[in-house]
């Protein structure tokens, strides 16, 4: 799942909408993954909002153009217009 690491800063995404998704600590993500593993779950997405989980699950069935538009929107700085 998304977590607070140096990735956002290194990739210069601090102002991007997607950076607000990186809210969980590495310890929280690791703990959630371990608990999920003990329950036999293969997928766990701690800290990922429900709307994004749904989008990720549906992405194989959504037109690629729409997936790319949403991905681009999440990576643009907040308040930035599309080029």
Backbone as numpy.savetxt, mean C-alpha at the origin, in Angstrom:
# Nx Ny Nz CAx CAy CAz Cx Cy Cz
2.94 -5.78 4.16 2.12 -4.59 4.16 2.97 -3.34 4.16
2.36 -2.20 3.92 3.13 -0.96 3.95 3.61 -0.66 5.36
4.83 -0.19 5.45 5.37 0.12 6.78 6.32 1.29 6.69
6.56 1.88 7.85 7.49 3.01 7.94 8.92 2.49 7.88
9.58 2.81 6.81 11.01 2.51 6.66 11.63 3.70 5.95
12.85 3.58 5.52 13.50 4.64 4.77 13.11 4.67 3.30
12.23 3.74 2.86 11.89 3.65 1.44 11.22 4.92 0.91
10.25 5.44 1.64 9.51 6.61 1.16 10.47 7.78 0.95
11.36 8.01 1.89 12.31 9.12 1.76 13.30 8.86 0.62
13.83 7.64 0.55 14.80 7.30 -0.49 14.20 7.40 -1.89
12.91 7.09 -2.01 12.26 7.14 -3.32 11.63 8.50 -3.59
11.82 9.45 -2.66 11.30 10.81 -2.78 9.77 10.83 -2.94
9.09 9.98 -2.18 7.63 9.91 -2.23 6.98 10.55 -1.00
7.72 11.38 -0.23 7.18 11.95 1.00 5.88 12.71 0.77
5.75 13.39 -0.37 4.57 14.19 -0.64 3.50 13.43 -1.42
3.78 12.19 -1.78 2.83 11.41 -2.56 1.71 10.90 -1.66
0.53 10.73 -2.25 -0.61 10.21 -1.50 -0.29 8.85 -0.89
0.47 8.05 -1.61 0.77 6.69 -1.16 1.57 6.69 0.15
2.32 7.74 0.41 3.14 7.77 1.63 2.28 7.73 2.90
1.04 8.21 2.81 0.16 8.17 3.99 -0.26 6.73 4.32
-0.05 5.80 3.39 -0.40 4.40 3.65 0.67 3.70 4.49
1.87 4.28 4.53 2.96 3.67 5.26 2.89 4.07 6.73
1.96 3.45 7.46 1.72 3.86 8.83 2.16 2.84 9.86
2.32 1.59 9.47 2.68 0.54 10.43 4.20 0.49 10.60
4.62 0.14 11.80 6.05 -0.04 12.03 6.45 -1.43 11.53
7.74 -1.60 11.30 8.23 -2.91 10.86 7.89 -3.99 11.90
7.98 -3.64 13.18 7.64 -4.59 14.24 6.17 -5.01 14.18
5.29 -4.03 13.93 3.85 -4.34 13.83 3.58 -5.28 12.65
4.21 -5.00 11.52 4.00 -5.83 10.33 4.54 -7.24 10.57
5.72 -7.33 11.17 6.29 -8.65 11.44 5.42 -9.44 12.42
4.90 -8.78 13.45 4.04 -9.46 14.42 2.75 -9.95 13.76
2.15 -9.11 12.93 0.92 -9.51 12.23 1.19 -10.67 11.29
2.32 -10.64 10.61 2.66 -11.73 9.69 2.89 -13.03 10.45
3.56 -12.95 11.58 3.81 -14.15 12.40 2.50 -14.74 12.91
1.62 -13.89 13.43 0.32 -14.38 13.92 -0.50 -15.02 12.79
-0.46 -14.39 11.62 -1.19 -14.94 10.48 -0.62 -16.29 10.07
0.71 -16.41 10.09 1.35 -17.67 9.75 0.92 -18.78 10.71
0.86 -18.46 11.99 0.44 -19.45 12.98 -0.99 -19.91 12.76
-1.81 -19.03 12.15 -3.20 -19.37 11.86 -3.35 -20.03 10.49
-2.24 -20.21 9.79 -2.27 -20.84 8.48 -2.64 -19.91 7.34
-2.67 -18.62 7.60 -2.99 -17.66 6.54 -1.76 -17.39 5.69
-1.97 -17.31 4.40 -0.86 -17.05 3.49 -0.73 -15.58 3.14
-1.79 -14.82 3.34 -1.77 -13.40 2.99 -2.24 -12.59 4.19
-1.49 -11.55 4.52 -1.89 -10.63 5.58 -1.48 -9.24 5.13
-2.36 -8.26 5.35 -2.07 -6.89 4.92 -2.31 -5.92 6.07
-1.46 -5.95 7.09 -1.66 -5.04 8.22 -1.48 -3.59 7.82
-2.38 -2.76 8.29 -2.28 -1.34 8.02 -2.80 -0.90 6.66
-3.23 -1.86 5.82 -3.75 -1.49 4.49 -5.25 -1.23 4.62
-5.70 -0.05 4.18 -7.13 0.27 4.29 -7.98 -0.72 3.50
-9.21 -0.91 3.96 -10.11 -1.87 3.33 -10.31 -1.58 1.85
-10.45 -0.30 1.46 -10.66 0.02 0.05 -9.48 -0.42 -0.80
-8.26 -0.32 -0.27 -7.09 -0.73 -1.03 -6.99 -2.25 -1.09
-7.37 -2.93 -0.01 -7.39 -4.40 -0.04 -8.33 -4.90 -1.13
-9.52 -4.27 -1.19 -10.50 -4.67 -2.21 -9.95 -4.42 -3.60
-9.33 -3.27 -3.80 -8.75 -2.95 -5.10 -7.67 -3.96 -5.49
-6.83 -4.32 -4.54 -5.76 -5.27 -4.83 -6.33 -6.65 -5.19
-7.38 -7.05 -4.50 -8.00 -8.34 -4.80 -8.68 -8.33 -6.17
-9.25 -7.19 -6.54 -9.98 -7.08 -7.80 -9.09 -6.72 -8.98
-7.86 -6.31 -8.74 -7.01 -5.81 -9.82 -6.85 -6.76 -11.01
-6.84 -8.09 -10.81 -6.74 -8.95 -11.99 -7.95 -8.83 -12.92
-9.07 -8.34 -12.40 -10.30 -8.26 -13.18 -10.63 -6.84 -13.65
-9.79 -5.90 -13.25 -10.01 -4.49 -13.60 -9.13 -4.17 -14.82
-9.64 -3.36 -15.75 -8.82 -3.00 -16.91 -7.48 -2.40 -16.48
-6.44 -2.81 -17.17 -5.09 -2.37 -16.83 -4.97 -0.85 -16.81
-5.63 -0.19 -17.73 -5.56 1.28 -17.78 -6.06 1.90 -16.48
-7.13 1.36 -15.91 -7.66 1.88 -14.66 -6.70 1.62 -13.50
-6.11 0.44 -13.46 -5.13 0.12 -12.42 -3.95 1.09 -12.50
-3.49 1.37 -13.72 -2.37 2.30 -13.90 -2.75 3.73 -13.49
-3.98 4.15 -13.80 -4.45 5.48 -13.40 -4.47 5.62 -11.87
-5.00 4.60 -11.20 -5.07 4.64 -9.74 -3.68 4.61 -9.13
-2.81 3.76 -9.67 -1.44 3.68 -9.18 -0.73 5.02 -9.36
-0.90 5.62 -10.53 -0.29 6.93 -10.79 -0.81 7.99 -9.84
-2.12 7.98 -9.59 -2.73 8.96 -8.69 -2.16 8.82 -7.28
-1.94 7.60 -6.83 -1.40 7.38 -5.50 0.06 7.84 -5.38
0.77 7.82 -6.49 2.19 8.17 -6.45 2.45 9.65 -6.70
1.47 10.37 -7.21 1.63 11.81 -7.41 1.54 12.54 -6.07
2.20 13.68 -5.95 2.09 14.47 -4.71 0.64 14.88 -4.47
0.27 14.96 -3.23 -1.08 15.41 -2.87 -1.31 16.79 -3.46
-2.47 16.97 -4.09 -2.80 18.25 -4.68 -2.23 18.47 -6.06
-1.42 17.54 -6.56 -0.83 17.71 -7.89 -1.82 17.31 -8.96
-1.83 18.08 -10.03 -2.67 17.74 -11.17 -1.98 16.72 -12.06
-2.80 16.00 -12.78 -2.27 15.02 -13.72 -1.64 15.75 -14.90
-0.49 15.27 -15.35 0.18 15.90 -16.51 -0.50 15.53 -17.79
